[in-house]
Short mmCIF file of C-alpha atoms in Angstrom, two decimals:
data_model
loop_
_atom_site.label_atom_id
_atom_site.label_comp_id
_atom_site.label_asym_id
_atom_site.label_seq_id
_atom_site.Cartn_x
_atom_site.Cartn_y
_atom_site.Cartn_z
CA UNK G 1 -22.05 -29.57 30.17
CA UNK G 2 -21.23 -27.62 27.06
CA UNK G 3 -19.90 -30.87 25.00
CA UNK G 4 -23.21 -32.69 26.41
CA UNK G 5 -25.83 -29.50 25.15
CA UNK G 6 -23.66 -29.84 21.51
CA UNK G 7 -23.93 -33.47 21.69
CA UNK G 8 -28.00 -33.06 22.22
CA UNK G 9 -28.28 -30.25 19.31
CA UNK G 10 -26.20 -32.73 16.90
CA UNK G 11 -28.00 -35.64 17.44
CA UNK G 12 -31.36 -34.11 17.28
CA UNK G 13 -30.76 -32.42 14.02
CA UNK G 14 -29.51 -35.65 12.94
CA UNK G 15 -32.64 -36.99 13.40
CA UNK G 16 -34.76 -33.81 12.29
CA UNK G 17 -32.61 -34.51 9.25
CA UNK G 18 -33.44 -37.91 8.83
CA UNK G 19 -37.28 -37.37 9.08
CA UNK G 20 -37.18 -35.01 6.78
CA UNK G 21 -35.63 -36.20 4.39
CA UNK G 22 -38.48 -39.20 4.64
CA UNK G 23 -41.26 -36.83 4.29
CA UNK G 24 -39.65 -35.09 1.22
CA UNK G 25 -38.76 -38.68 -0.85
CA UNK G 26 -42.27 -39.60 -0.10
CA UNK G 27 -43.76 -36.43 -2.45
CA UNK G 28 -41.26 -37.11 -5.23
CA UNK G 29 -39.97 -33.93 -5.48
CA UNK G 30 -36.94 -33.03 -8.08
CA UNK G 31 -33.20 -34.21 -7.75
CA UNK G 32 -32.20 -30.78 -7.49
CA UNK G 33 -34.93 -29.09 -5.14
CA UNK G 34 -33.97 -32.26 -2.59
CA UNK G 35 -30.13 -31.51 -2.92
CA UNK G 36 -30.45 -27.70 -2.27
CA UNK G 37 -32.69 -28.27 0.59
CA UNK G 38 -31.12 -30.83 2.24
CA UNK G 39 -28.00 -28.82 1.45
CA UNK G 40 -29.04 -25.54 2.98
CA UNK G 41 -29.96 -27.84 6.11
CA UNK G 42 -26.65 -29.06 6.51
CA UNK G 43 -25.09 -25.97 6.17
CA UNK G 44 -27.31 -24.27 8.67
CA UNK G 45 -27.18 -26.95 11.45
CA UNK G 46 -22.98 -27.46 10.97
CA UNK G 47 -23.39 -23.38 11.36
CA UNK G 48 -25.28 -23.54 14.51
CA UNK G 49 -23.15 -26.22 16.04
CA UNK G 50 -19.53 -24.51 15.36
CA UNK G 51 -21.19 -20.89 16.90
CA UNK G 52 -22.45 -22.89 19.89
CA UNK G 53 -18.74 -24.15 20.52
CA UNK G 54 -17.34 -22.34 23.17
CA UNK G 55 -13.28 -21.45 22.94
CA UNK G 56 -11.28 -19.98 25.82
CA UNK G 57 -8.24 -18.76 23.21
CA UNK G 58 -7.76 -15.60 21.42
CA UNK G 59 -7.63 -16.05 17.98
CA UNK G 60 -7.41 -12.90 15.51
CA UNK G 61 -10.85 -12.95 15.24
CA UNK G 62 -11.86 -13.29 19.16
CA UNK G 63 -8.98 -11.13 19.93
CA UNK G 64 -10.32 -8.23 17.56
CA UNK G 65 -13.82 -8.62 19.43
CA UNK G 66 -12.41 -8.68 22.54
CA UNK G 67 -10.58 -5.71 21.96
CA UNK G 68 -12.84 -3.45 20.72
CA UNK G 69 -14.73 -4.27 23.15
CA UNK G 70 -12.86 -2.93 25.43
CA UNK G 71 -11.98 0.16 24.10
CA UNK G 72 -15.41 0.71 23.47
CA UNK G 73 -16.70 -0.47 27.25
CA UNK G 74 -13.75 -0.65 29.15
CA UNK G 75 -14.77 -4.52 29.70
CA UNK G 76 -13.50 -7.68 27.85
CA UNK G 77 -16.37 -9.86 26.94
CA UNK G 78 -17.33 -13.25 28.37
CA UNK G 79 -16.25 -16.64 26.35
CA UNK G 80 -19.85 -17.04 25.45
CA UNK G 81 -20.73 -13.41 24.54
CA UNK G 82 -16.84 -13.46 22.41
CA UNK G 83 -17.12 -16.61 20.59
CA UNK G 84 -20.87 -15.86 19.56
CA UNK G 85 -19.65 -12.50 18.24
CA UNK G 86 -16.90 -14.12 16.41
CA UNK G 87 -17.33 -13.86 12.67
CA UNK G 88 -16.55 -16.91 10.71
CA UNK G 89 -17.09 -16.21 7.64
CA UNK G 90 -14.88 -14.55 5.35
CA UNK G 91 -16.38 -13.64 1.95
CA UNK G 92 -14.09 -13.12 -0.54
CA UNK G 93 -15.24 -9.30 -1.39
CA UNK G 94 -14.43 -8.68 2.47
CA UNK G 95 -10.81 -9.73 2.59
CA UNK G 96 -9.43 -6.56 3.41
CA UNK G 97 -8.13 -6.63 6.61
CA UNK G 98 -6.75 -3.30 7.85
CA UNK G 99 -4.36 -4.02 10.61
CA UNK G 100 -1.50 -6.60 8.91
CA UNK G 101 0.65 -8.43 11.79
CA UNK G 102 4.44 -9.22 10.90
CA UNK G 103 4.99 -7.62 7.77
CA UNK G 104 8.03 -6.90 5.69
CA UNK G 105 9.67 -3.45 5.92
CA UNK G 106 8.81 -2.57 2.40
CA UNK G 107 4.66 -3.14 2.92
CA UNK G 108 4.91 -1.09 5.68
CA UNK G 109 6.78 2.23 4.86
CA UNK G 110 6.66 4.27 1.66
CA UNK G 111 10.09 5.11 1.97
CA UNK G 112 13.07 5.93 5.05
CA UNK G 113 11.27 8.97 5.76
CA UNK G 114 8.33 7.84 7.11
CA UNK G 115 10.00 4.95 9.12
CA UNK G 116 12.28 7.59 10.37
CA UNK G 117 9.42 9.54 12.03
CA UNK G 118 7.78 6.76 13.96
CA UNK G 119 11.04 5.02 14.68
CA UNK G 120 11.80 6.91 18.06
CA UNK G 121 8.53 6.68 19.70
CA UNK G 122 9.13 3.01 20.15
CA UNK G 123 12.80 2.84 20.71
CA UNK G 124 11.73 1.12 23.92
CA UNK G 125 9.67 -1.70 22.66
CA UNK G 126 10.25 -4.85 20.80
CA UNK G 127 7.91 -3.65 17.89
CA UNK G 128 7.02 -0.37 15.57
CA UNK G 129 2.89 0.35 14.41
CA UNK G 130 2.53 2.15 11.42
CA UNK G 131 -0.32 3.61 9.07
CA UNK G 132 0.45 3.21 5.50
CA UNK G 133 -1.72 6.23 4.06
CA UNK G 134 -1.15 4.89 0.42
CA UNK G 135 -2.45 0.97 1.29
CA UNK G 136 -5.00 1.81 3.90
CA UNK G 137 -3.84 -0.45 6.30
CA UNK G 138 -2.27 -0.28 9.78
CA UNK G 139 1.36 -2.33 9.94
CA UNK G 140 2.35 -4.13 13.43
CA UNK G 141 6.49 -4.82 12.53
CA UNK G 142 8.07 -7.05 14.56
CA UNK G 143 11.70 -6.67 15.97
CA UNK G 144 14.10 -9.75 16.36
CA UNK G 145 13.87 -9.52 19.75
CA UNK G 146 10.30 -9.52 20.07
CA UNK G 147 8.40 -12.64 22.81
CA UNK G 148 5.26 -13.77 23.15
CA UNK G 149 4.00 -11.02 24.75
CA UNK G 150 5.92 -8.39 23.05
CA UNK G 151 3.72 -9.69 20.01
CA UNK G 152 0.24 -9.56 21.76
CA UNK G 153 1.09 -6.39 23.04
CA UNK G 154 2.10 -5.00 19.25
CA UNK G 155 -1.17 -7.01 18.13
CA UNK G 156 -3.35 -4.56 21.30
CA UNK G 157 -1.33 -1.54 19.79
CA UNK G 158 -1.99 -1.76 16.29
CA UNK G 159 -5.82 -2.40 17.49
CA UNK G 160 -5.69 1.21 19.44
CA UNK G 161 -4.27 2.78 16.55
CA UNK G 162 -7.25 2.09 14.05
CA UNK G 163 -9.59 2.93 16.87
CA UNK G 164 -7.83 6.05 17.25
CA UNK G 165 -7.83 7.18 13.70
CA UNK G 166 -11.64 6.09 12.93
CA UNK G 167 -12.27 8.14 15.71
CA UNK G 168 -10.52 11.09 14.42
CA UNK G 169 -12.06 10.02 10.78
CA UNK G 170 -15.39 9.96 12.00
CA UNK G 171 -15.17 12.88 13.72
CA UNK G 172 -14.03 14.91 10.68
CA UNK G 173 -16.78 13.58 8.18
CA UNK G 174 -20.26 12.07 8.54
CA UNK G 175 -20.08 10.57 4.87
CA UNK G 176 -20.69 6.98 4.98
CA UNK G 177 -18.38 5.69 2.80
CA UNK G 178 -15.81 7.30 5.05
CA UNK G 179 -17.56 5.15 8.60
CA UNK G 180 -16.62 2.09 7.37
CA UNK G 181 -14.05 -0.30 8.01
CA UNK G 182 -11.59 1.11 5.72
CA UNK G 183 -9.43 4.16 6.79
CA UNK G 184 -9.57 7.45 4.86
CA UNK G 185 -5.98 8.69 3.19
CA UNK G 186 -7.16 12.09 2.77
CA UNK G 187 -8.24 12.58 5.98
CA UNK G 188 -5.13 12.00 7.54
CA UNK G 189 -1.90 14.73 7.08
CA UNK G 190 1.68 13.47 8.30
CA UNK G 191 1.37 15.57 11.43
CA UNK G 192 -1.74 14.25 12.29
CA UNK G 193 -0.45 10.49 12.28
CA UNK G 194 2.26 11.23 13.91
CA UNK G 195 0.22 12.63 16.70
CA UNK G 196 -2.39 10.03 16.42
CA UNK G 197 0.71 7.76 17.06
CA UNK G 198 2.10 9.24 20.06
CA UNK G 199 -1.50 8.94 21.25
CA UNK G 200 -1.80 5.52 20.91
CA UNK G 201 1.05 4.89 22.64
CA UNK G 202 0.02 6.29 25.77
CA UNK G 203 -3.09 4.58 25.70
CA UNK G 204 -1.23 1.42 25.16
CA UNK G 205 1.01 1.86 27.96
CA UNK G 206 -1.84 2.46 30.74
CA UNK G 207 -4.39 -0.02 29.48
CA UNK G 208 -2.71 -3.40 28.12
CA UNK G 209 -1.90 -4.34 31.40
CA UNK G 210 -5.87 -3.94 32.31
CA UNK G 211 -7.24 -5.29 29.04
CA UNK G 212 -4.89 -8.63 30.07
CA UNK G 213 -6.10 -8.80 33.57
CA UNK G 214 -9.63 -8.52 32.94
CA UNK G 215 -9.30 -11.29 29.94
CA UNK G 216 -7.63 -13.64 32.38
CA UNK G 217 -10.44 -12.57 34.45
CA UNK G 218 -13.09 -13.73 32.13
CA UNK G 219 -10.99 -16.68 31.44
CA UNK G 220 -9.33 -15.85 28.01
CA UNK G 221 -5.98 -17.56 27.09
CA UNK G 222 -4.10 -15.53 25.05
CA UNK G 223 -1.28 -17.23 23.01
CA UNK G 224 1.16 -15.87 20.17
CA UNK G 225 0.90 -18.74 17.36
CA UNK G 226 -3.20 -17.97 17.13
CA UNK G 227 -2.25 -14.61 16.21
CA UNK G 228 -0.03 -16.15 12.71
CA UNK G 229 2.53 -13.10 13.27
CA UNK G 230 4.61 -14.69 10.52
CA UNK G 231 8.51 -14.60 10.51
CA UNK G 232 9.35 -11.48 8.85
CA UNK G 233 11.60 -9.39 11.69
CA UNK G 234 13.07 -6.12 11.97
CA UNK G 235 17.05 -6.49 12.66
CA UNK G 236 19.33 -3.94 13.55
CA UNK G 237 22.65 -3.56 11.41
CA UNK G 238 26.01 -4.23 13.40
CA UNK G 239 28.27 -1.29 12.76
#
């Protein structure tokens, strides 16, 4: 049904297309009034037609709606609802992206010190999250023996994190510049990252479990490779 509805959009723009382009060559208009028209059109209906593709895998981008979604709702969105809320464009004044996946030690951590302090809480999993105060961003580090789902779970955890500290951000100033996507520095003392660390690491361990259910539910597919972890890996030393 949904390749037959795309079909039926793409072949009646096609024609659309077509008869306008008739009606425009029969007024003589300019070379370069056609071109941006007829331009613009194409743009716009190739637009339309990608949105109205429906995907049942979590990419970064679905995987970011779906999860703040649920942390939001409590509910995971439906395929339709997730892949119209996808955003797929990127402009290049926008490419700050505040939660980095499978980074290398030296992004993440200012110095020993602050790996130090966050290193315990997740002595139990197969990855560390981190807020780098300095770079604005949230790091997701990968340990060698990290799986598949070790890395969707460290994706889910470095997602509760940022919705944890724009939370606490929010909370603590109504400036605008401060509600946006990027996270505040000042705003945040060593203590209070810590904490806001712990935090999320509660919430991660009673609600991935849901978020995955109710995404199978809706008929997500979650896989690793969409997520691009990259191949940087934390490694113990042998003594």
């Amino acid at each position: 049904m949904c390749l037959s509805w795309n079909y039926f959009c793409e072949l009646f723009l096609m024609k659309l297309g077509t008869g306008l382009s008739i009606l425009i060559s029969k007024r003589n208009p300019s070379l370069v009034k056609t071109f941006a028209l007829l331009s613009f059109g194409y743009v716009f209906s190739s637009y339309q037609e990608v949105k109205s593709v429906v995907l049942h895998t979590l990419n970064r981008a679905r995987f970011t709606v779906a999860v703040e979604s649920f942390l939001r709702t409590g509910k995971v969105p439906t395929l339709q609802d997730g892949n119209s809320r996808e955003n797929i464009f990127n402009f290049p004044w926008r490419k700050h992206r505040p939660i980095v996946l499978g980074p290398r030690f030296r992004e993440a951590f200012q110095d020993p010190n602050s790996y130090l302090a966050v290193k315990p809480i997740f002595e139990k999993e197969h990855y560390i999250v981190t807020y780098n105060p300095f770079k604005g961003n949230i790091y997701v580090l990968l340990k060698d023996q990290a799986k598949s789902d070790d890395v969707l779970k460290a994706a889910f955890h470095g997602h509760v994190l940022l919705h944890i500290i724009r939370s606490s951000t929010n909370k603590q100033s109504s400036s605008r510049k401060q509600q946006e996507d990027e996270l505040s520095a000042s705003l945040l003392s060593t203590a209070d990252l810590q904490a806001h660390v712990v935090e999320s690491y509660k919430m991660v361990s009673a609600l991935y479990m849901p978020f995955k259910s109710k995404a199978k539910e809706q008929g997500w597919v979650m896989s690793e490779s969409l997520l691009n972890p990259g191949r940087a890996r934390l490694c113990e030393m042998v003594k």
